[in-house]
N, CA, C and O atoms as a MOPAC input file, in Angstrom:
PM7 MOZYME 1SCF
protein

 N     -0.70600 1    12.96300 1     4.85000 1
 C     -1.45500 1    12.05400 1     4.00200 1
 C     -1.71500 1    10.77700 1     4.79900 1
 O     -0.80600 1    10.22600 1     5.41800 1
 N     -2.93600 1    10.32400 1     4.77700 1
 C     -3.28000 1     9.09300 1     5.49300 1
 C     -2.74500 1     7.88100 1     4.73800 1
 O     -2.42600 1     7.95600 1     3.55100 1
 N     -2.65900 1     6.78900 1     5.43800 1
 C     -2.21200 1     5.52800 1     4.84400 1
 C     -3.12700 1     5.17300 1     3.66600 1
 O     -2.65500 1     4.77900 1     2.59900 1
 N     -4.43000 1     5.31800 1     3.87200 1
 C     -5.37100 1     5.00100 1     2.79500 1
 C     -5.17600 1     5.93100 1     1.60700 1
 O     -5.29200 1     5.50400 1     0.45800 1
 N     -4.88200 1     7.18900 1     1.87100 1
 C     -4.65200 1     8.14500 1     0.78300 1
 C     -3.43300 1     7.74300 1    -0.05100 1
 O     -3.42800 1     7.91200 1    -1.27000 1
 N     -2.40200 1     7.21300 1     0.61000 1
 C     -1.25300 1     6.70800 1    -0.13700 1
 C     -1.68600 1     5.59100 1    -1.08800 1
 O     -1.29300 1     5.58100 1    -2.25400 1
 N     -2.48900 1     4.66000 1    -0.59700 1
 C     -2.93600 1     3.55800 1    -1.43900 1
 C     -3.82500 1     4.04200 1    -2.57700 1
 O     -3.74000 1     3.53600 1    -3.69600 1
 N     -4.67200 1     5.01700 1    -2.29100 1
 C     -5.52100 1     5.58500 1    -3.34400 1
 C     -4.67300 1     6.26200 1    -4.42200 1
 O     -4.96600 1     6.13800 1    -5.61200 1
 N     -3.62900 1     6.97100 1    -4.01200 1
 C     -2.74400 1     7.63800 1    -4.97100 1
 C     -1.98700 1     6.61100 1    -5.81800 1
 O     -1.74600 1     6.82900 1    -7.00500 1
 N     -1.61800 1     5.50000 1    -5.19800 1
 C     -0.95700 1     4.42700 1    -5.93800 1
 C     -1.89200 1     3.88300 1    -7.01600 1
 O     -1.47300 1     3.63300 1    -8.14600 1
 N     -3.14900 1     3.70500 1    -6.66000 1
 C     -4.14000 1     3.23300 1    -7.64200 1
 C     -4.26600 1     4.22200 1    -8.79400 1
 O     -4.31100 1     3.82500 1    -9.95800 1
 N     -4.32200 1     5.51500 1    -8.46500 1
 C     -4.42500 1     6.54400 1    -9.51000 1
 C     -3.23200 1     6.48800 1   -10.45700 1
 O     -3.39000 1     6.59400 1   -11.67400 1
 N     -2.04200 1     6.32100 1    -9.89500 1
 C     -0.81900 1     6.34700 1   -10.70100 1
 C     -0.63000 1     5.09200 1   -11.53900 1
 O     -0.20600 1     5.16600 1   -12.69200 1
 N     -0.94500 1     3.93600 1   -10.95400 1
 C     -0.66000 1     2.67000 1   -11.63600 1
 C     -1.84400 1     2.11200 1   -12.42500 1
 O     -1.66700 1     1.31500 1   -13.34600 1
 N     -3.05100 1     2.53800 1   -12.05500 1
 C     -4.23800 1     1.95100 1   -12.66700 1
 C     -4.59100 1     0.59200 1   -12.08700 1
 O     -5.49900 1    -0.07900 1   -12.57800 1
 N     -3.87900 1     0.18600 1   -11.04600 1
 C     -4.12600 1    -1.10400 1   -10.40800 1
 C     -4.55300 1    -0.88300 1    -8.96900 1
 O     -4.08400 1     0.04000 1    -8.30400 1
 N     -5.44900 1    -1.74000 1    -8.49600 1
 C     -5.84300 1    -1.64900 1    -7.09600 1
 C     -4.67700 1    -2.10000 1    -6.22000 1
 O     -3.80200 1    -2.83900 1    -6.67000 1
 N     -4.67300 1    -1.65200 1    -4.97200 1
 C     -3.63700 1    -2.13700 1    -4.06600 1
 C     -3.61600 1    -3.66600 1    -3.97800 1
 O     -2.54600 1    -4.27100 1    -3.91200 1
 N     -4.78700 1    -4.28000 1    -3.97700 1
 C     -4.83000 1    -5.75100 1    -3.89300 1
 C     -4.15300 1    -6.39100 1    -5.11000 1
 O     -3.44400 1    -7.38600 1    -4.96600 1
 N     -4.36300 1    -5.83500 1    -6.29000 1
 C     -3.71400 1    -6.38300 1    -7.48800 1
 C     -2.19700 1    -6.28100 1    -7.37400 1
 O     -1.48200 1    -7.19800 1    -7.77700 1
 N     -1.70600 1    -5.17900 1    -6.83300 1
 C     -0.26500 1    -5.01300 1    -6.66300 1
 C      0.27900 1    -5.95200 1    -5.58800 1
 O      1.37200 1    -6.50000 1    -5.73200 1
 N     -0.47900 1    -6.13300 1    -4.52200 1
 C     -0.06700 1    -7.07900 1    -3.47100 1
 C     -0.00900 1    -8.49100 1    -4.05200 1
 O      0.94000 1    -9.23200 1    -3.79400 1
 N     -1.01000 1    -8.85900 1    -4.82800 1
 C     -1.01900 1   -10.19000 1    -5.44900 1
 C      0.17600 1   -10.36500 1    -6.39200 1
 O      0.79700 1   -11.42700 1    -6.43500 1
 N      0.48400 1    -9.30600 1    -7.14300 1
 C      1.63800 1    -9.36300 1    -8.04200 1
 C      2.93000 1    -9.53700 1    -7.24200 1
 O      3.79400 1   -10.33200 1    -7.61100 1
 N      3.05400 1    -8.79500 1    -6.15400 1
 C      4.24200 1    -8.90300 1    -5.29900 1
 C      4.36200 1   -10.30600 1    -4.71500 1
 O      5.45600 1   -10.86900 1    -4.67000 1
 N      3.25200 1   -10.86600 1    -4.27200 1
 C      3.27000 1   -12.21800 1    -3.71700 1
 C      3.66500 1   -13.23500 1    -4.78600 1
 O      4.38000 1   -14.19600 1    -4.50400 1
 N      3.19700 1   -13.01700 1    -6.00200 1
 C      3.57800 1   -13.89300 1    -7.10700 1
 C      5.06700 1   -13.86700 1    -7.38600 1
 O      5.62500 1   -14.84100 1    -7.89200 1
 N      5.70500 1   -12.77000 1    -7.06400 1
 C      7.15100 1   -12.63000 1    -7.23000 1
 C      7.91600 1   -13.09400 1    -5.98500 1
 O      9.14700 1   -13.09800 1    -5.96800 1
 N      7.16900 1   -13.48500 1    -4.94200 1
 C      7.80000 1   -13.96200 1    -3.72600 1
 C      8.24400 1   -12.86500 1    -2.78000 1
 O      8.99800 1   -13.13300 1    -1.84400 1
 N      7.79500 1   -11.63200 1    -2.99800 1
 C      8.22400 1   -10.49900 1    -2.18400 1
 C      7.61200 1   -10.49500 1    -0.78400 1
 O      8.02800 1    -9.70100 1     0.06100 1
 N      6.65100 1   -11.35000 1    -0.52500 1
 C      6.06900 1   -11.43700 1     0.81200 1
 C      6.82700 1   -12.42600 1     1.70600 1
 O      6.49800 1   -12.57400 1     2.88300 1
 N      7.82600 1   -13.09000 1     1.16000 1
 C      8.58100 1   -14.09200 1     1.91500 1
 C      9.43500 1   -13.44300 1     3.00200 1
 O      9.91200 1   -12.31700 1     2.86200 1
 N      9.60700 1   -14.18800 1     4.08300 1
 C     10.52000 1   -13.73100 1     5.13400 1
 C     11.89900 1   -13.51100 1     4.51800 1
 O     12.34000 1   -14.28200 1     3.66600 1
 N     12.55500 1   -12.48000 1     4.94800 1
 C     13.90100 1   -12.21300 1     4.46900 1
 C     13.98400 1   -11.28400 1     3.28200 1
 O     15.05700 1   -10.76000 1     2.98400 1
 N     12.86200 1   -11.06400 1     2.58800 1
 C     12.87500 1   -10.11300 1     1.47900 1
 C     12.86400 1    -8.71400 1     2.07500 1
 O     11.95700 1    -8.35400 1     2.82500 1
 N     13.87100 1    -7.94000 1     1.73700 1
 C     14.02900 1    -6.59200 1     2.28400 1
 C     13.12500 1    -5.59800 1     1.56600 1
 O     12.80600 1    -5.76100 1     0.38800 1
 N     12.72200 1    -4.57300 1     2.29400 1
 C     11.86300 1    -3.52900 1     1.73600 1
 C     12.48600 1    -2.90500 1     0.49200 1
 O     11.78000 1    -2.59200 1    -0.46700 1
 N     13.80500 1    -2.72400 1     0.50500 1
 C     14.48500 1    -2.09200 1    -0.63300 1
 C     14.26800 1    -2.82600 1    -1.94000 1
 O     14.17800 1    -2.19800 1    -2.99500 1
 N     14.18300 1    -4.15000 1    -1.88700 1
 C     13.93600 1    -4.95500 1    -3.08800 1
 C     12.55200 1    -4.62600 1    -3.65400 1
 O     12.38700 1    -4.47700 1    -4.86500 1
 N     11.57500 1    -4.51500 1    -2.77700 1
 C     10.20500 1    -4.21600 1    -3.20300 1
 C     10.11700 1    -2.77700 1    -3.70500 1
 O      9.48700 1    -2.51300 1    -4.72900 1
 N     10.74300 1    -1.85000 1    -2.98900 1
 C     10.75100 1    -0.44100 1    -3.40300 1
 C     11.38700 1    -0.30900 1    -4.78500 1
 O     10.86700 1     0.40900 1    -5.63900 1
 N     12.49500 1    -0.98900 1    -5.00900 1
 C     13.16100 1    -0.93300 1    -6.31900 1
 C     12.25500 1    -1.45700 1    -7.42300 1
 O     12.20100 1    -0.87700 1    -8.50700 1
 N     11.54000 1    -2.55200 1    -7.15700 1
 C     10.61100 1    -3.10800 1    -8.14000 1
 C      9.49700 1    -2.10900 1    -8.44600 1
 O      9.17600 1    -1.87000 1    -9.61000 1
 N      8.91200 1    -1.53000 1    -7.40900 1
 C      7.81000 1    -0.58300 1    -7.61200 1
 C      8.26900 1     0.67600 1    -8.34300 1
 O      7.50300 1     1.25300 1    -9.11500 1
 N      9.48600 1     1.10100 1    -8.11500 1
 C     10.04800 1     2.24700 1    -8.82800 1
 C     10.25400 1     1.90900 1   -10.29900 1
 O      9.84600 1     2.66500 1   -11.18200 1
 N     10.89000 1     0.76800 1   -10.55400 1
 C     11.19700 1     0.38000 1   -11.93000 1
 C      9.93900 1     0.07900 1   -12.74000 1
 O      9.82500 1     0.48600 1   -13.89600 1
 N      9.00000 1    -0.63500 1   -12.12700 1
 C      7.80500 1    -1.08500 1   -12.85100 1
 C      6.70000 1    -0.02800 1   -12.92900 1
 O      5.99800 1     0.07600 1   -13.93500 1
 N      6.55500 1     0.75400 1   -11.85200 1
 C      5.40600 1     1.66700 1   -11.75700 1
 C      5.78600 1     3.11700 1   -11.45700 1
 O      4.91100 1     3.97000 1   -11.31400 1
 N      7.07700 1     3.39700 1   -11.36200 1
 C      7.58000 1     4.74600 1   -11.08700 1
 C      7.03000 1     5.31800 1    -9.78400 1
 O      6.74500 1     6.51200 1    -9.69900 1
 N      6.88100 1     4.46800 1    -8.77400 1
 C      6.42100 1     4.93000 1    -7.46700 1
 C      7.59400 1     5.47600 1    -6.67100 1
 O      8.69500 1     4.92600 1    -6.70700 1
 N      7.34700 1     6.56300 1    -5.95100 1
 C      8.34900 1     7.10800 1    -5.06200 1
 C      8.45500 1     6.27600 1    -3.79700 1
 O      7.65500 1     5.37000 1    -3.56200 1
 N      9.45000 1     6.59600 1    -2.98900 1
 C      9.73700 1     5.80200 1    -1.79500 1
 C      8.58300 1     5.78500 1    -0.79800 1
 O      8.25200 1     4.72300 1    -0.27000 1
 N      7.96300 1     6.93200 1    -0.52500 1
 C      6.87800 1     6.98600 1     0.45500 1
 C      5.69700 1     6.12400 1     0.05800 1
 O      5.16900 1     5.36700 1     0.87200 1
 N      5.28600 1     6.23900 1    -1.18500 1
 C      4.16400 1     5.43000 1    -1.65600 1
 C      4.53700 1     3.95200 1    -1.68200 1
 O      3.73800 1     3.09300 1    -1.30700 1
 N      5.75300 1     3.66600 1    -2.12600 1
 C      6.19300 1     2.27700 1    -2.16600 1
 C      6.24100 1     1.67100 1    -0.76900 1
 O      5.86500 1     0.51500 1    -0.58100 1
 N      6.70000 1     2.44000 1     0.20800 1
 C      6.78600 1     1.91800 1     1.57700 1
 C      5.39900 1     1.63000 1     2.15300 1
 O      5.24500 1     0.70000 1     2.94500 1
 N      4.39600 1     2.40900 1     1.77200 1
 C      3.03100 1     2.10900 1     2.20800 1
 C      2.60800 1     0.74100 1     1.66700 1
 O      1.98600 1    -0.05300 1     2.37300 1
 N      2.95000 1     0.48400 1     0.42500 1
 C      2.59800 1    -0.80700 1    -0.16900 1
 C      3.44800 1    -1.93400 1     0.42500 1
 O      2.96000 1    -3.05200 1     0.58800 1
 N      4.70000 1    -1.65400 1     0.74400 1
 C      5.54600 1    -2.66100 1     1.39800 1
 C      4.88900 1    -3.12600 1     2.69600 1
 O      4.86300 1    -4.32000 1     2.99600 1
 N      4.36100 1    -2.17600 1     3.45900 1
 C      3.69700 1    -2.54700 1     4.71300 1
 C      2.57700 1    -3.55100 1     4.44900 1
 O      2.46900 1    -4.56500 1     5.13900 1
 N      1.75300 1    -3.26600 1     3.45500 1
 C      0.61100 1    -4.13800 1     3.15900 1
 C      1.09000 1    -5.49200 1     2.63300 1
 O      0.50700 1    -6.52400 1     2.96500 1
 N      2.12800 1    -5.49800 1     1.83000 1
 C      2.65800 1    -6.75400 1     1.29500 1
 C      3.19300 1    -7.62600 1     2.42300 1
 O      2.95200 1    -8.83300 1     2.44400 1
 N      3.90800 1    -7.03100 1     3.34400 1
 C      4.57400 1    -7.78700 1     4.40000 1
 C      3.69800 1    -8.04200 1     5.62700 1
 O      3.85100 1    -9.06900 1     6.28800 1
 N      2.77700 1    -7.11500 1     5.94100 1
 C      2.03200 1    -7.21300 1     7.19700 1
 C      0.51700 1    -7.27500 1     7.03600 1
 O     -0.19800 1    -7.44700 1     8.02300 1
 N      0.01900 1    -7.13800 1     5.81400 1
 C     -1.42000 1    -7.16700 1     5.60100 1
 C     -2.04300 1    -5.79200 1     5.73200 1
 O     -1.33900 1    -4.80600 1     5.94700 1
 N     -3.37100 1    -5.71900 1     5.60300 1
 C     -4.05800 1    -4.43200 1     5.53400 1
 C     -4.35200 1    -3.75600 1     6.87500 1
 O     -4.95100 1    -2.68100 1     6.90600 1
 N     -3.94300 1    -4.36900 1     7.96600 1
 C     -4.21200 1    -3.76000 1     9.27000 1
 C     -3.05200 1    -2.83700 1     9.64100 1
 O     -1.88300 1    -3.19800 1     9.51100 1
 N     -3.40400 1    -1.63500 1    10.10600 1
 C     -2.40100 1    -0.66300 1    10.53300 1
 C     -2.60300 1    -0.34700 1    12.01000 1
 O     -3.62400 1    -0.70600 1    12.59700 1
 N     -1.64800 1     0.30800 1    12.58800 1
 C     -1.75200 1     0.72300 1    13.98400 1
 C     -2.94400 1     1.65800 1    14.15700 1
 O     -3.21900 1     2.49100 1    13.29300 1
 N     -3.63700 1     1.52000 1    15.26000 1
 C     -4.78900 1     2.38400 1    15.54700 1
 C     -4.35900 1     3.76000 1    16.04100 1
 O     -5.20600 1     4.58000 1    16.39500 1
 N     -3.08200 1     4.01900 1    16.06900 1
 C     -2.53500 1     5.27600 1    16.59400 1
 C     -3.18400 1     6.51600 1    15.98300 1
 O     -3.46600 1     7.48100 1    16.69400 1
 N     -3.42000 1     6.49800 1    14.68200 1
 C     -3.95400 1     7.68000 1    14.00200 1
 C     -5.45500 1     7.60100 1    13.71000 1
 O     -6.03300 1     8.55200 1    13.18400 1
 N     -6.07500 1     6.49500 1    14.04200 1
 C     -7.50800 1     6.33600 1    13.77700 1
 C     -8.27700 1     7.26800 1    14.71400 1
 O     -8.12800 1     7.22200 1    15.93500 1
 N     -9.09600 1     8.10500 1    14.10300 1
 C     -9.90900 1     9.03400 1    14.88700 1
 C     -9.15100 1    10.24700 1    15.38600 1
 O     -9.71100 1    11.06300 1    16.11700 1
 N     -7.88300 1    10.38400 1    15.00700 1
 C     -7.11300 1    11.55000 1    15.43200 1
 C     -7.43400 1    12.73100 1    14.51600 1
 O     -8.21600 1    12.60400 1    13.57400 1
 N     -6.83900 1    13.84700 1    14.79600 1
 C     -7.08600 1    15.03800 1    13.97800 1
 C     -5.87200 1    15.41100 1    13.13700 1
 O     -5.90100 1    16.42500 1    12.44100 1
 N     -4.82100 1    14.62500 1    13.18500 1
 C     -3.61000 1    14.93300 1    12.43600 1
 C     -3.76100 1    14.64400 1    10.94900 1
 O     -4.75000 1    14.06000 1    10.50700 1
 N     -2.76000 1    15.06700 1    10.19200 1
 C     -2.80700 1    14.87900 1     8.74200 1
 C     -2.65800 1    13.41900 1     8.32600 1
 O     -2.97800 1    13.06300 1     7.19200 1
 N     -2.17800 1    12.57800 1     9.22900 1
 C     -1.99400 1    11.16200 1     8.91000 1
 C     -3.13600 1    10.28900 1     9.42300 1
 O     -2.98100 1     9.07100 1     9.51800 1
 N     -4.25000 1    10.87300 1     9.74400 1
 C     -5.36100 1    10.11100 1    10.31800 1
 C     -6.01600 1     9.21000 1     9.26700 1
 O     -6.08600 1     9.54800 1     8.08600 1
 N     -6.47800 1     8.09000 1     9.72300 1
 C     -7.23700 1     7.15800 1     8.90100 1
 C     -8.56800 1     6.89300 1     9.58400 1
 O     -8.68400 1     7.01300 1    10.80400 1
 N     -9.56900 1     6.53400 1     8.79800 1
 C    -10.90600 1     6.30800 1     9.33900 1
 C    -10.97900 1     5.01200 1    10.15400 1
 O    -11.71700 1     4.93300 1    11.13500 1
 N    -10.20900 1     3.99800 1     9.74200 1
 C    -10.21600 1     2.71500 1    10.44200 1
 C     -8.79900 1     2.15600 1    10.48000 1
 O     -7.89000 1     2.69700 1     9.85000 1
 N     -8.62100 1     1.07600 1    11.22200 1
 C     -7.30700 1     0.44000 1    11.26400 1
 C     -7.15100 1    -0.64900 1    10.20400 1
 O     -6.15600 1    -1.37300 1    10.19300 1
 N     -8.13900 1    -0.76100 1     9.31300 1
 C     -8.07400 1    -1.72800 1     8.22200 1
 C     -8.15900 1    -0.98300 1     6.89400 1
 O     -9.12900 1    -0.27300 1     6.63000 1
 N     -7.15100 1    -1.15100 1     6.07700 1
 C     -7.07800 1    -0.46300 1     4.79700 1
 C     -7.93400 1    -1.17100 1     3.74900 1
 O     -8.06700 1    -2.39500 1     3.76300 1
 N     -8.50900 1    -0.39000 1     2.84800 1
 C     -9.31000 1    -0.93400 1     1.75700 1
 C     -8.38900 1    -1.17000 1     0.57200 1
 O     -7.75000 1    -0.23700 1     0.08500 1
 N     -8.31700 1    -2.40500 1     0.10800 1
 C     -7.38400 1    -2.77200 1    -0.95200 1
 C     -8.03900 1    -3.00300 1    -2.30500 1
 O     -7.34400 1    -3.21700 1    -3.29800 1
 N     -9.36100 1    -2.96400 1    -2.35800 1
 C    -10.06600 1    -3.35500 1    -3.58400 1
 C    -10.46900 1    -2.20200 1    -4.47800 1
 O    -11.35600 1    -2.35700 1    -5.31700 1
 N     -9.84400 1    -1.06300 1    -4.32200 1
 C    -10.07800 1     0.05700 1    -5.21500 1
 C    -11.03500 1     1.08600 1    -4.64900 1
 O    -11.98500 1     0.76700 1    -3.93500 1
 N    -10.75200 1     2.32800 1    -4.99100 1
 C    -11.54700 1     3.44400 1    -4.48300 1
 C    -13.02300 1     3.35100 1    -4.86700 1
 O    -13.90600 1     3.69600 1    -4.08200 1
 N    -13.27200 1     2.87900 1    -6.08600 1
 C    -14.65100 1     2.84300 1    -6.58500 1
 C    -15.52700 1     1.87500 1    -5.81000 1
 O    -16.74800 1     2.02700 1    -5.80200 1
 N    -14.93100 1     0.88000 1    -5.15600 1
 C    -15.73000 1    -0.11700 1    -4.43700 1
 C    -15.70100 1     0.05800 1    -2.92700 1
 O    -16.31300 1    -0.72100 1    -2.19600 1
 N    -14.98100 1     1.09200 1    -2.45300 1
 C    -14.87500 1     1.28300 1    -0.99200 1
 C    -16.21900 1     1.69100 1    -0.41400 1
 O    -16.86400 1     2.60500 1    -0.92700 1
 N    -16.64600 1     1.02600 1     0.64500 1
 C    -17.90800 1     1.40100 1     1.28800 1
 C    -17.82100 1     2.83000 1     1.83600 1
 O    -16.76300 1     3.27300 1     2.28300 1
 N    -18.91000 1     3.51400 1     1.79400 1
 C    -18.93500 1     4.91200 1     2.27400 1
 C    -18.88900 1     4.99000 1     3.78700 1
 O    -18.90300 1     6.08500 1     4.34900 1

């Protein structure tokens, strides 16, 4: 599953765009230095019933922003992504 596919699945499950969830996390201070991934994963599990893999994808975006390593961009593996920048504003608005 690509990084973007994880974010799309999160949107399907929660009804919220990745950006809305990132904003909510920032409002709770989860983007601060020193906040451990486990704290964010626990919140996402309790509030939205997200599993660890999906939650960790969102942790990356909360802590590091929407840019990912170009390692899988243009590759043929199952984890390939089209670009190194993730779309956070919802599947319906993603440019084709």
